[in-house]
Coordinates of C-alpha atoms in Angstrom, one line a residue:
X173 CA -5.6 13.1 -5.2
X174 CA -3.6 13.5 -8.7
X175 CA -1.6 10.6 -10.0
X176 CA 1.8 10.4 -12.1
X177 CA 3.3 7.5 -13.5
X178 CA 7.1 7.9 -14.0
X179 CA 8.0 4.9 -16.5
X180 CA 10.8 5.0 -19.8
X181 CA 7.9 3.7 -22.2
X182 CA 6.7 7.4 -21.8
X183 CA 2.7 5.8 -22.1
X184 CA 0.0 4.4 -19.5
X185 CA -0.3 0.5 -19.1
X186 CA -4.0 0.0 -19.9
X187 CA -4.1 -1.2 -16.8
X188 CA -3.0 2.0 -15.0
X189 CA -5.2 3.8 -17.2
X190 CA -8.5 2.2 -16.1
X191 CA -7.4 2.2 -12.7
X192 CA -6.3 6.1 -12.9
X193 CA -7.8 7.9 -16.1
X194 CA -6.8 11.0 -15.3
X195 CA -3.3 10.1 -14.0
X196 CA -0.1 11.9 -15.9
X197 CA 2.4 10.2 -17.0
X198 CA 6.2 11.0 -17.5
X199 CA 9.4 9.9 -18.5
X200 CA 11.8 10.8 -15.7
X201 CA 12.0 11.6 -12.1
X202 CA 13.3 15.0 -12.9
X203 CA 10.3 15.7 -15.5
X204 CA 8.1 15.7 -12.0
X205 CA 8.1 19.4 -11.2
X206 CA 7.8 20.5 -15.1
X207 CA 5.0 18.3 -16.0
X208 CA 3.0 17.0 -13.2
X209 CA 3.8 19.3 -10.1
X210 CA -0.2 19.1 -9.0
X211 CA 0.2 15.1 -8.8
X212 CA 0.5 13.9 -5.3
X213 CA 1.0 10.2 -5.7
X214 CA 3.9 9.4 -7.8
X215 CA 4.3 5.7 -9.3
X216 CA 7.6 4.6 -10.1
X217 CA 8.7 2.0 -12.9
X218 CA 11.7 0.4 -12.1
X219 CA 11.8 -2.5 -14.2
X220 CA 14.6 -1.3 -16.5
X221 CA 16.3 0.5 -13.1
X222 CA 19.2 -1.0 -11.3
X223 CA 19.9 -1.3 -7.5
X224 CA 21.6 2.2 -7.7
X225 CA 19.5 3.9 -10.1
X226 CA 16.4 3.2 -8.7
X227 CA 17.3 4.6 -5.3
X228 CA 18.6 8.0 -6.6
X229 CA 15.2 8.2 -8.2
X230 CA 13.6 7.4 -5.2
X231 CA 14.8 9.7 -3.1
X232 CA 14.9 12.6 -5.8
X233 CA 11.1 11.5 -5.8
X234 CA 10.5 11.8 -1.7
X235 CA 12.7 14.8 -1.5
X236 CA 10.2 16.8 -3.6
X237 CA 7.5 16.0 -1.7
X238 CA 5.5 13.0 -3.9
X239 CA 4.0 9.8 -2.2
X240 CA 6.0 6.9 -3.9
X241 CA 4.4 3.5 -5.0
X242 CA 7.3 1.4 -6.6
X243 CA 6.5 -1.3 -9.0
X244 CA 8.7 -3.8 -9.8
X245 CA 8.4 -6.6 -12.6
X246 CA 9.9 -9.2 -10.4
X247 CA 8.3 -8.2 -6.8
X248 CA 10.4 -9.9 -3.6
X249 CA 11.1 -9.4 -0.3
X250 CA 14.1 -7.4 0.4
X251 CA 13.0 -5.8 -2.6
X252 CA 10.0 -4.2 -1.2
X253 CA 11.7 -3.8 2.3
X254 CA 14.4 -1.8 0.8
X255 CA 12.0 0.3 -1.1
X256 CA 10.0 1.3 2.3
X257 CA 13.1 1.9 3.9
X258 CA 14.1 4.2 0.9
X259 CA 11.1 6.2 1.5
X260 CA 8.5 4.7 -0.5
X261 CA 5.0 4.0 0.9
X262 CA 4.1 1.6 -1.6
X263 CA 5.1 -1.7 -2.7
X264 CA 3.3 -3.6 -6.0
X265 CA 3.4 -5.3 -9.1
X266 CA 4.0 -3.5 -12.1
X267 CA 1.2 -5.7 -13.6
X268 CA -1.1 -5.5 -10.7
X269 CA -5.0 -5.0 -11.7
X270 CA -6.7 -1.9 -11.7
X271 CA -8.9 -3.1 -8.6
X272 CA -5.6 -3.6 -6.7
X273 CA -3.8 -0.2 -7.6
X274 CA -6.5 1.6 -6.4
X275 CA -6.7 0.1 -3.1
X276 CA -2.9 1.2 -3.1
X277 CA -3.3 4.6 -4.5
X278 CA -6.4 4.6 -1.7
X279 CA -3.9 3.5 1.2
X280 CA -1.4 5.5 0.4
X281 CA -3.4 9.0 -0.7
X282 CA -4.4 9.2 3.3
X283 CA -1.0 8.1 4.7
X284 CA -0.9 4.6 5.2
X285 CA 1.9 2.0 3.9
X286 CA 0.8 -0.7 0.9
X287 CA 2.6 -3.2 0.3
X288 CA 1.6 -7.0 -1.3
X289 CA -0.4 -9.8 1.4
X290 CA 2.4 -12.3 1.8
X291 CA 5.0 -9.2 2.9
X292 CA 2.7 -7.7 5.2
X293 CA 2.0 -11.4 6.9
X294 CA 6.0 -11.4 6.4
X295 CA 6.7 -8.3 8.1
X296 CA 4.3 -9.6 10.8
X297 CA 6.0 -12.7 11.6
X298 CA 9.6 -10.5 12.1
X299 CA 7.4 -7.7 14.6
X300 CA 6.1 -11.0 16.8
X301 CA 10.0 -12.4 16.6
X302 CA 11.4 -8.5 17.6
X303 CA 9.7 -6.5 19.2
X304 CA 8.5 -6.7 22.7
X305 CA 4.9 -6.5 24.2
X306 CA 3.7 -2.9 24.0
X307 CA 0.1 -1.1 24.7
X308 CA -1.0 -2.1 21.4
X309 CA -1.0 -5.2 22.2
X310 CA -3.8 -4.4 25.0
X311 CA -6.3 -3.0 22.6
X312 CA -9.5 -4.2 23.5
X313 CA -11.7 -5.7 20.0
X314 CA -14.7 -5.8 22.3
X315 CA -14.8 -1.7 20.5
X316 CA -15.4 -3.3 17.2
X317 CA -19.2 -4.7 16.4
X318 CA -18.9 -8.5 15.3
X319 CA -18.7 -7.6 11.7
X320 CA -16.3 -5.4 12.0
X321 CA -14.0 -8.0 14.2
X322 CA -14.4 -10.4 11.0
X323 CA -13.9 -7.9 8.4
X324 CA -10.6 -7.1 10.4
X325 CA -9.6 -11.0 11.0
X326 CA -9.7 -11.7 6.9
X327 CA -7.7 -8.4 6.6
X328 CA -5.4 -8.7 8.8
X329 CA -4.4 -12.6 7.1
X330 CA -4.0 -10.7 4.1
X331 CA -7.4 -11.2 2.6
X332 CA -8.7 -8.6 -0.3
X333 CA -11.6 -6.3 -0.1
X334 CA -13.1 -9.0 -2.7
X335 CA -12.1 -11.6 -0.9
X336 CA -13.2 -10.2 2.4
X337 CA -16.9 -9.7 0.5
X338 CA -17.3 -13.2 -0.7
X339 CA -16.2 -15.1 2.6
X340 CA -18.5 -12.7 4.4
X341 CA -21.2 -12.7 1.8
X342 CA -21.4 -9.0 1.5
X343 CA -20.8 -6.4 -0.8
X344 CA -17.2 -5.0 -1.3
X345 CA -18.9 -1.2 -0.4
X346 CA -19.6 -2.6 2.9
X347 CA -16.2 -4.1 3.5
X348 CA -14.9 -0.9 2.9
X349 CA -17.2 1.0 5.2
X350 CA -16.5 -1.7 8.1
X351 CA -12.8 -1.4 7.3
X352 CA -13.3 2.5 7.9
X353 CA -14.7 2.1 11.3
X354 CA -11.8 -0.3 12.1
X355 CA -8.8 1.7 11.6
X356 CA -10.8 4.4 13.1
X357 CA -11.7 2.5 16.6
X358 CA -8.4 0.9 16.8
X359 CA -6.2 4.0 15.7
X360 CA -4.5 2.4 12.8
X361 CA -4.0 3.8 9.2
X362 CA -3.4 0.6 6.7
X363 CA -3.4 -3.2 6.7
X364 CA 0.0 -3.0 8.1
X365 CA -0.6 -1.5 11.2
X366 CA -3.9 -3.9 12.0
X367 CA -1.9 -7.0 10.9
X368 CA 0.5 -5.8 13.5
X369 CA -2.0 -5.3 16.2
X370 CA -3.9 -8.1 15.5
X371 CA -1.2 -10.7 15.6
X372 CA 0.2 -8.6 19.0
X373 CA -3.3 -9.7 20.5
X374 CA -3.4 -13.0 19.1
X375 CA 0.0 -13.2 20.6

């Protein structure tokens, strides 16, 4: 999966650069198709972007196909939710580390939705409050081994891979590999969806 970074400052963040190394980077939204039409994943800097500018880009980004991550300087709630609704599938600090923007670019790469712990646990309190009791809230977690039901209890709080490994007392590898078999047993694709479903059978 090839990466682009579409800031004004025209360079990588070291940060971005040790998370991606071989991520492109350009200047505009319109540069995409000249300069990095192989990338997949396309990273937008908004933090010198206003309300309106950063949704045209936004969508001239999703119309041509790319998976957008926004970052924003100043992350916040309605923020992030009118990103998603815009089209983006991923939400983060322009600042984030490079251990965190590889979990997104991971997420995102195979189709699932990223966006920071508290707005996830956010988003789950408003499903709970809205939205009636459907099948998935019958899903069954006798399907998942007992690791696997812990690795997805941490998750689904909001909990990190590395924080997942240390409160566990195993290795981040196999917090991945359980995470995995999760999303595969109970048909989700991100931490979104298994918040969701989690809280729906706490409910």
């Amino acid at each position: 999966m090839k990466h682009v970074f579409v800031t004004p400052v025209g360079a990588l963040r070291n940060r971005w650069r040790e998370a991606f190394p071989e991520a492109l980077v350009v200047t505009s939204v319109e540069a995409l198709a000249l300069e990095a039409p192989a990338a997949e994943v396309a990273w937008l800097d908004t933090s010198q972007m206003d309300d309106t500018a950063r949704r045209e880009r936004l969508a001239a980004a999703t119309a041509a196909g790319y998976r957008v991550v926004v970052m924003s300087a100043a992350p916040g709630e309605a923020d992030a939710f009118q990103a998603l609704n815009a089209g983006a599938v991923g939400y983060c600090h322009l600042e984030s580390a490079p251990e965190q923007l590889r979990e997104v670019g991971l997420v995102v790469a195979h189709g699932g939705l990223w966006m920071p712990a508290e707005l996830v646990q956010r988003l789950v309190a408003l499903s709970v409050r809205t939205q009636p009791a459907s099948d998935v809230a019958r899903v069954n977690l006798e399907v998942l081994t007992p690791r696997e039901r812990d690795v997805a209890r941490h998750v689904a709080q909001g909990a990190s891979n590395r924080e997942v490994a240390a409160a566990l007392d195993i290795t981040e590898r196999t917090v991945k590999a359980h995470l995995s078999a999760v999303f595969e047993k109970l048909a989700v694709r991100d931490r979104v969806q298994l918040a969701l479903v989690m809280s729906q059978i706490a409910g």
